[in-house]
Amino acid sequence: MNATTQAELSEVRRLVSDEEWQLRVDLAACYRLVALYGWSDLVFTHISARIPGPDHHFLINPYGMMFDEITASSLVKVDMDCNKLIDSPYPVNPAGFVIHSCIHEARHDVQCVLHTHSRAGVAVSAQKCGVLPISQQSTFVLASLAHHDYEGVAVRDDEKPRLQQDLGRNNYMLLRNHGLLTVGKTVADAFLHMYTFENACRIQIDAQAGGELVHVNPQIMDGISQVMKKVTTGQGANIAWPALLRKLDRESPGYKD
């Protein structure tokens, strides 16, 4: 990063509220964690976060940066049409914001939208059976899972209503032949959902390489959301998020810059 770019980014902290800065730190951490766990696809997926307040403003990655390079200052602030609201030396990718903008528009309860093209996720998205109830992780996903059929690279606005309708009030969506998507009321929630989703897919692909599969009893699915609350002691993703940030501080520091 050259001196001019560093100077431009250092101005961001001065220009934004404390609330927005904390969101930037959390979102930058989420990008770093996605890279750390091996779910990134070079520069070709996105994680977006809605900035609190009456305006429909969002944070998204600077297009062209690897996920393990992203910092709080380098995140780009955009409006609903992906126009920059704070000058940035980095470009944005309006086409990549199609999925994110329509979900934020329809789901005001959602702060963060996380989309991946991981190997296991795309593999399961290509299977007719979808996510199978064969693991503890899959039970949490299946309790709130939506599906959206592939319509080509998501660059057309006419696909937005179908994405919104298919997701509904669910927190997980299997994008057929494409990948995985999660939403959360916080960045931490969206990340924990994706962690569960990704592991459910990895376990499924591994299990299918072995013998006959054993399915979870459907009755166990009843009341799974209450079970999850007990598992996290009512803290949701916050039970793990501080530990994940400590992990980043050890293995990928600099995200707070």
GROMACS .gro file of C-alpha atoms in nm, residues 64-166:
model
  103
   64GLY     CA    1  -0.974  -0.659  -0.601
   65MET     CA    2  -0.847  -0.703  -0.246
   66MET     CA    3  -0.804  -1.054  -0.109
   67PHE     CA    4  -1.013  -1.122   0.199
   68ASP     CA    5  -0.706  -1.155   0.420
   69GLU     CA    6  -0.598  -0.801   0.321
   70ILE     CA    7  -0.919  -0.622   0.416
   71THR     CA    8  -0.915  -0.374   0.703
   72ALA     CA    9  -1.178  -0.162   0.876
   73SER     CA   10  -1.062   0.149   0.687
   74SER     CA   11  -1.049  -0.015   0.345
   75LEU     CA   12  -1.415  -0.124   0.347
   76VAL     CA   13  -1.617   0.082   0.102
   77LYS     CA   14  -1.932   0.268   0.211
   78VAL     CA   15  -2.204   0.259  -0.055
   79ASP     CA   16  -2.572   0.337  -0.103
   80MET     CA   17  -2.842   0.099  -0.224
   81ASP     CA   18  -2.716   0.137  -0.583
   82CYS     CA   19  -2.355   0.068  -0.480
   83ASN     CA   20  -2.244   0.429  -0.530
   84LYS     CA   21  -1.951   0.528  -0.308
   85LEU     CA   22  -2.042   0.759  -0.019
   86ILE     CA   23  -1.687   0.811   0.109
   87ASP     CA   24  -1.403   0.851  -0.136
   88SER     CA   25  -1.195   0.537  -0.164
   89PRO     CA   26  -0.890   0.450  -0.374
   90TYR     CA   27  -1.050   0.113  -0.441
   91PRO     CA   28  -1.324   0.021  -0.690
   92VAL     CA   29  -1.651  -0.146  -0.600
   93ASN     CA   30  -1.834  -0.418  -0.789
   94PRO     CA   31  -2.199  -0.322  -0.846
   95ALA     CA   32  -2.272  -0.661  -1.002
   96GLY     CA   33  -2.158  -0.831  -0.684
   97PHE     CA   34  -2.401  -0.623  -0.482
   98VAL     CA   35  -2.714  -0.748  -0.664
   99ILE     CA   36  -2.777  -1.037  -0.426
  100HIS     CA   37  -2.682  -0.836  -0.118
  101SER     CA   38  -2.883  -0.523  -0.197
  102CYS     CA   39  -3.206  -0.710  -0.260
  103ILE     CA   40  -3.177  -0.909   0.062
  104HIS     CA   41  -3.102  -0.598   0.267
  105GLU     CA   42  -3.402  -0.432   0.102
  106ALA     CA   43  -3.639  -0.712   0.199
  107ARG     CA   44  -3.494  -0.811   0.537
  108HIS     CA   45  -3.471  -0.510   0.767
  109ASP     CA   46  -3.395  -0.747   1.055
  110VAL     CA   47  -3.068  -0.843   0.886
  111GLN     CA   48  -2.746  -0.649   0.934
  112CYS     CA   49  -2.509  -0.883   0.751
  113VAL     CA   50  -2.530  -1.093   0.433
  114LEU     CA   51  -2.251  -1.346   0.376
  115HIS     CA   52  -2.208  -1.531   0.046
  116THR     CA   53  -1.945  -1.794  -0.040
  117HIS     CA   54  -1.837  -2.019  -0.326
  118SER     CA   55  -1.662  -2.278  -0.112
  119ARG     CA   56  -1.578  -2.616  -0.263
  120ALA     CA   57  -1.806  -2.814  -0.031
  121GLY     CA   58  -2.084  -2.556  -0.052
  122VAL     CA   59  -2.091  -2.553  -0.431
  123ALA     CA   60  -2.072  -2.934  -0.435
  124VAL     CA   61  -2.382  -2.969  -0.216
  125SER     CA   62  -2.560  -2.693  -0.409
  126ALA     CA   63  -2.516  -2.908  -0.722
  127GLN     CA   64  -2.672  -3.214  -0.560
  128LYS     CA   65  -3.041  -3.275  -0.624
  129CYS     CA   66  -3.089  -3.388  -0.264
  130GLY     CA   67  -2.951  -3.063  -0.123
  131VAL     CA   68  -2.857  -3.064   0.244
  132LEU     CA   69  -2.921  -3.404   0.396
  133PRO     CA   70  -3.022  -3.454   0.763
  134ILE     CA   71  -2.716  -3.663   0.845
  135SER     CA   72  -2.530  -3.453   1.101
  136GLN     CA   73  -2.597  -3.239   1.405
  137GLN     CA   74  -2.480  -2.938   1.202
  138SER     CA   75  -2.732  -3.011   0.929
  139THR     CA   76  -3.023  -3.003   1.174
  140PHE     CA   77  -2.953  -2.637   1.254
  141VAL     CA   78  -2.931  -2.551   0.885
  142LEU     CA   79  -3.243  -2.741   0.782
  143ALA     CA   80  -3.449  -2.564   1.047
  144SER     CA   81  -3.411  -2.237   0.853
  145LEU     CA   82  -3.307  -2.329   0.498
  146ALA     CA   83  -3.422  -2.175   0.169
  147HIS     CA   84  -3.332  -2.264  -0.190
  148HIS     CA   85  -3.284  -2.053  -0.502
  149ASP     CA   86  -3.243  -2.200  -0.850
  150TYR     CA   87  -2.948  -2.093  -1.061
  151GLU     CA   88  -3.023  -1.817  -1.314
  152GLY     CA   89  -2.669  -1.751  -1.429
  153VAL     CA   90  -2.423  -1.503  -1.278
  154ALA     CA   91  -2.633  -1.279  -1.051
  155VAL     CA   92  -2.601  -0.948  -1.236
  156ARG     CA   93  -2.962  -0.882  -1.340
  157ASP     CA   94  -3.203  -0.674  -1.134
  158ASP     CA   95  -3.499  -0.884  -1.249
  159GLU     CA   96  -3.369  -1.174  -1.036
  160LYS     CA   97  -3.400  -0.973  -0.714
  161PRO     CA   98  -3.771  -1.042  -0.643
  162ARG     CA   99  -3.715  -1.415  -0.677
  163LEU     CA  100  -3.416  -1.406  -0.444
  164GLN     CA  101  -3.622  -1.214  -0.187
  165GLN     CA  102  -3.919  -1.449  -0.215
  166ASP     CA  103  -3.706  -1.763  -0.198
   0.00000   0.00000   0.00000
